[in-house]
Coordinates of C-alpha atoms and ligand atoms in Angstrom, one line a residue:
M1 CA -31.5 -30.0 37.0
N2 CA -33.1 -30.1 33.6
L3 CA -31.7 -29.8 30.4
L4 CA -34.1 -29.7 26.5
I5 CA -32.4 -31.0 23.4
T6 CA -33.3 -30.7 20.4
G7 CA -32.3 -33.4 17.9
V8 CA -31.8 -35.7 20.5
S9 CA -31.5 -38.6 18.1
S10 CA -28.3 -38.6 16.8
G11 CA -24.7 -36.1 16.5
L12 CA -24.5 -33.3 19.1
G13 CA -27.6 -33.8 20.4
H14 CA -27.4 -37.3 21.6
G15 CA -23.7 -36.4 22.7
L16 CA -25.3 -33.4 24.7
A17 CA -27.5 -35.8 26.2
Q18 CA -25.3 -38.4 27.2
V19 CA -23.0 -36.3 28.8
Y20 CA -25.8 -34.8 31.1
L21 CA -27.4 -38.3 31.6
D22 CA -23.9 -38.6 33.0
Q23 CA -23.9 -36.4 35.2
G24 CA -27.0 -37.3 36.6
A25 CA -29.3 -34.6 35.7
T26 CA -33.0 -34.7 34.3
V27 CA -33.4 -34.8 30.0
Y28 CA -35.9 -34.0 27.8
G29 CA -35.4 -34.1 24.6
I30 CA -37.5 -34.5 21.1
S31 CA -36.5 -35.7 17.5
R32 CA -38.4 -38.0 15.1
R33 CA -36.7 -41.4 15.4
V34 CA -36.2 -42.4 19.3
P35 CA -33.0 -43.0 21.0
E36 CA -33.4 -46.4 22.9
D37 CA -29.9 -46.4 24.3
L38 CA -30.9 -42.7 25.8
T39 CA -34.3 -43.8 27.0
A40 CA -33.0 -46.9 28.5
R41 CA -30.5 -44.7 30.6
G42 CA -33.6 -42.3 31.2
L43 CA -33.8 -39.9 28.3
I44 CA -37.5 -38.6 28.6
H45 CA -38.3 -38.6 24.9
L46 CA -41.3 -36.7 22.7
S47 CA -41.1 -38.2 19.2
L48 CA -42.0 -34.9 17.3
D49 CA -41.6 -33.8 13.8
L50 CA -40.5 -29.7 13.6
N51 CA -41.7 -29.6 9.7
G52 CA -44.7 -28.4 10.3
D53 CA -46.9 -30.5 11.8
P54 CA -50.0 -29.0 12.4
N55 CA -50.1 -30.6 15.9
A56 CA -46.4 -30.3 17.2
P57 CA -46.8 -27.2 18.9
N58 CA -50.2 -28.5 20.7
R59 CA -48.2 -31.5 21.6
F60 CA -44.9 -29.9 22.7
K61 CA -46.9 -28.2 25.2
N62 CA -48.8 -30.7 26.8
W63 CA -45.9 -32.4 27.3
L64 CA -44.2 -29.5 28.9
I65 CA -46.8 -29.3 31.9
G66 CA -45.6 -30.1 35.1
M67 CA -41.7 -29.4 34.2
N68 CA -41.6 -26.0 35.9
S69 CA -37.2 -25.3 35.4
F70 CA -34.8 -25.5 33.1
A71 CA -31.0 -25.1 33.4
C72 CA -30.0 -25.2 29.9
V73 CA -32.4 -25.5 26.4
F74 CA -30.1 -26.8 23.6
L75 CA -32.0 -25.5 20.1
N76 CA -29.8 -28.0 18.4
A77 CA -32.5 -29.8 15.4
G78 CA -31.2 -29.0 12.1
K79 CA -31.3 -30.0 8.8
L80 CA -28.9 -29.3 6.4
G81 CA -30.5 -30.0 2.6
E82 CA -28.2 -30.7 -0.6
I83 CA -25.3 -28.4 -1.3
R84 CA -26.7 -26.9 -4.9
D85 CA -27.1 -23.3 -6.3
M86 CA -29.4 -21.1 -4.9
K87 CA -31.2 -21.6 -9.1
D88 CA -31.4 -24.8 -8.4
T89 CA -32.5 -25.4 -5.0
P90 CA -36.8 -25.7 -4.9
M91 CA -38.9 -23.2 -3.0
E92 CA -40.4 -26.2 -1.4
D93 CA -37.1 -27.7 -0.1
L94 CA -36.6 -24.2 1.1
R95 CA -39.4 -24.1 3.2
E96 CA -38.8 -26.8 5.3
T97 CA -35.2 -25.8 6.1
M98 CA -36.8 -22.7 7.3
E99 CA -39.4 -24.3 8.8
I100 CA -37.2 -26.9 10.6
N101 CA -34.0 -24.7 11.3
V102 CA -35.9 -21.5 12.3
W103 CA -39.7 -21.5 12.8
S104 CA -40.0 -24.6 15.3
N105 CA -37.7 -23.1 17.5
K106 CA -40.5 -19.8 18.1
W107 CA -43.2 -22.1 19.0
I108 CA -40.6 -24.2 20.8
L109 CA -39.5 -20.9 22.6
D110 CA -43.2 -19.5 23.1
A111 CA -44.2 -22.7 24.5
L112 CA -41.5 -23.1 27.0
F113 CA -42.2 -19.3 28.4
S114 CA -46.0 -19.9 28.9
E115 CA -47.3 -21.3 32.0
D116 CA -44.2 -19.1 34.2
R117 CA -41.9 -21.5 33.5
T118 CA -38.2 -20.1 33.7
V119 CA -35.7 -21.2 31.7
K120 CA -31.9 -19.9 32.6
Q121 CA -30.1 -20.2 29.3
V122 CA -30.8 -20.8 25.9
V123 CA -28.3 -21.9 23.3
A124 CA -29.3 -22.2 20.1
I125 CA -27.2 -23.9 17.9
S126 CA -25.8 -22.2 14.2
S127 CA -22.8 -22.7 11.6
G128 CA -20.4 -20.4 10.2
A129 CA -22.4 -21.1 7.4
S130 CA -25.0 -18.2 9.3
I131 CA -22.0 -15.6 8.5
T132 CA -20.2 -17.0 5.5
G133 CA -22.9 -17.7 3.0
H134 CA -20.4 -19.9 0.7
R135 CA -21.9 -20.7 -2.7
G136 CA -24.3 -24.1 -2.2
W137 CA -25.2 -23.7 1.4
N138 CA -28.4 -22.2 0.1
G139 CA -31.3 -22.3 2.5
Y140 CA -29.4 -24.1 5.1
S141 CA -26.9 -20.2 5.6
I142 CA -30.4 -18.5 5.3
S143 CA -32.1 -20.4 8.0
K144 CA -28.9 -20.1 10.7
A145 CA -28.4 -16.3 9.6
A146 CA -32.3 -16.0 10.4
L147 CA -32.3 -17.9 13.7
N148 CA -29.4 -16.2 14.8
V149 CA -31.6 -12.7 14.7
L150 CA -34.7 -14.9 16.1
I151 CA -32.4 -15.2 18.9
K152 CA -31.2 -11.9 19.0
L153 CA -34.8 -10.6 19.7
Y154 CA -35.9 -13.2 22.1
A155 CA -33.4 -11.9 24.2
G156 CA -34.4 -8.4 23.7
E157 CA -38.1 -9.9 25.3
R158 CA -37.0 -12.2 27.8
T159 CA -34.0 -10.1 30.1
E160 CA -34.2 -12.8 32.7
T161 CA -33.0 -15.8 30.6
H162 CA -29.6 -16.1 28.9
F163 CA -29.5 -16.5 25.0
C164 CA -26.8 -17.1 22.7
S165 CA -26.6 -18.5 19.2
L166 CA -23.4 -20.9 19.0
A167 CA -21.5 -22.1 16.0
P168 CA -20.8 -25.7 17.5
G169 CA -17.4 -26.3 15.0
L170 CA -17.4 -29.6 12.9
I171 CA -18.5 -32.1 14.2
D172 CA -18.6 -35.7 12.0
S173 CA -22.8 -36.5 12.2
A174 CA -25.0 -37.4 9.2
M175 CA -24.5 -34.2 7.9
Q176 CA -20.6 -34.6 7.5
D177 CA -20.9 -38.3 6.2
Y178 CA -23.3 -36.5 3.6
L179 CA -20.8 -33.4 2.8
T180 CA -17.7 -35.7 2.5
S181 CA -19.5 -38.2 0.7
L182 CA -19.8 -35.4 -2.5
P183 CA -17.5 -35.5 -5.4
P184 CA -15.2 -32.5 -5.7
D185 CA -16.5 -29.5 -7.5
D186 CA -14.8 -26.4 -7.5
R187 CA -18.1 -24.8 -6.9
Y188 CA -18.2 -25.6 -3.5
Q189 CA -14.9 -25.1 -2.1
P190 CA -14.9 -25.7 1.7
L191 CA -16.2 -29.4 1.0
E192 CA -12.4 -29.7 0.6
I193 CA -11.6 -28.5 4.0
L194 CA -14.5 -31.0 5.3
R195 CA -13.5 -34.1 3.5
K196 CA -9.5 -33.2 5.0
A197 CA -11.0 -32.4 8.4
K198 CA -12.7 -35.8 8.6
G199 CA -11.4 -38.2 10.9
T200 CA -9.3 -35.5 12.7
E201 CA -8.9 -33.7 15.7
K202 CA -10.9 -31.0 13.8
M203 CA -14.1 -33.3 13.8
P204 CA -14.9 -34.6 17.2
D205 CA -17.4 -36.8 17.4
G206 CA -20.6 -35.9 18.8
E207 CA -20.2 -36.4 22.2
T208 CA -16.5 -35.1 22.1
C209 CA -18.2 -31.6 21.0
A210 CA -21.0 -31.7 23.4
R211 CA -18.1 -32.0 26.2
M212 CA -16.9 -28.5 25.1
I213 CA -19.8 -27.4 24.5
V214 CA -20.9 -27.9 28.4
E215 CA -17.7 -26.7 29.4
A216 CA -18.2 -23.2 27.1
L217 CA -21.6 -22.6 28.9
P218 CA -20.2 -20.1 32.0
K219 CA -18.5 -18.6 29.7
L220 CA -21.4 -18.0 27.0
R221 CA -23.2 -16.7 30.0
E222 CA -20.7 -13.8 30.6
K223 CA -21.1 -12.3 27.0
E224 CA -24.1 -10.1 26.1
S225 CA -27.0 -12.0 25.7
G226 CA -28.6 -12.5 22.0
G227 CA -25.1 -12.8 20.5
Y228 CA -23.8 -15.2 18.3
A229 CA -20.2 -16.7 19.1
D230 CA -18.3 -19.6 17.4
I231 CA -16.8 -22.3 20.0
R232 CA -13.5 -22.0 18.7
K233 CA -13.0 -18.3 18.8
L234 CA -14.5 -18.3 22.5
Ligands
NAP1 N1 -21.8 -31.3 12.1 C1 -21.4 -30.0 11.8 O1 -20.5 -30.2 11.5 C2 -22.1 -29.3 12.1 C3 -21.6 -27.6 12.0 C4 -22.0 -26.9 12.9 C5 -23.5 -26.8 12.6 N2 -23.8 -27.6 13.3 C6 -25.2 -27.5 13.5 O2 -25.0 -29.1 15.0 C7 -26.7 -29.3 14.9 C8 -26.6 -30.6 14.9 O3 -26.2 -31.2 13.7 P1 -25.8 -32.9 13.8 O4 -24.5 -32.8 12.9 O5 -25.9 -33.2 15.0 O6 -26.4 -33.2 12.9 P2 -27.0 -34.8 12.6 O7 -26.5 -35.9 12.9 O8 -28.2 -34.7 11.4 O9 -28.6 -34.0 13.7 C9 -29.7 -33.7 13.4 C10 -30.3 -34.1 14.4 O10 -32.0 -33.0 14.4 C11 -33.2 -33.7 14.2 N3 -34.1 -33.3 13.3 C12 -33.7 -33.2 11.6 N4 -35.1 -32.6 11.0 C13 -36.0 -33.1 12.4 C14 -37.1 -33.3 12.4 N5 -38.2 -32.2 11.3 N6 -38.0 -33.3 13.5 C15 -37.8 -32.9 14.2 N7 -36.0 -33.5 14.9 C16 -35.1 -33.5 13.6 C17 -32.4 -35.4 13.8 O11 -33.4 -36.1 14.5 P3 -34.8 -37.2 13.6 O12 -34.0 -36.9 12.3 O13 -35.3 -38.4 14.5 O14 -35.9 -36.5 13.3 C18 -31.0 -35.4 14.7 O15 -31.7 -35.3 15.9 C19 -27.6 -28.6 13.9 O16 -28.4 -27.9 14.0 C20 -26.4 -28.5 12.2 O17 -26.9 -27.4 11.8 C21 -23.7 -29.2 12.7

């Protein structure tokens, strides 16, 4: 069984790779940093910057040559950015967030579906922020809402593949280290909830969350392709 995971160097992506390597699957992963603990266990890794490197789409396409099928592709790489108001968020930062969280997934999917490759399932890691649009989550919320629609559009074009956007719940990762280290700020209400969840079972580590997602895959496939789901509500 072949799997592809983007953002494999930390957090949820790293956890997903661990779970599948434990199962003896063939795991392909991309990120800028090389997760040496995983490559030592057989992860096939490509160092790639998803932030607008003009060579990245071709490097990815060439890397895929010879890989004919994937049981599941996890579009997991993501950038949070700083929690701040829209008016204080530079355009440059918004463009970068859209490039990593949305547009890179477009060329990744286009490369995957070239050369008659078969892909059984695509899970795009979204976020509750794609729906809530809480103050402060600026480009991240916009990008995850756009990701949900991107996935719906591809589902309409690629009916032989099952697609979903999945909010994974809270994960104790680098993103949450940043969020829970911010000073209390009445403008950004969810920060208090996140601080309270850190260190509890409400915020599992990447590997624990990955196990829940892998178990949920068959259930996701029962839903209409292209939809949004939240793992906490399955
Ligand atoms: N943590 C949460 O509570 C939470 C909640 C809801 C949704 N999510 C979503 O879950 C996914 C995983 O997040 P996480 O919490 O595991 O975050 P994380 O630990 O910060 O991991 C992010 C991953 O994305 C990769 N990445 C970021 N920028 C990249 C770039 N320019 N090029 C290539 N790869 C890049 C990173 O690899 P390199 O830095 O090595 O490139 C890393 O492997 C994200 O899509 C996130 O939005 C997380």
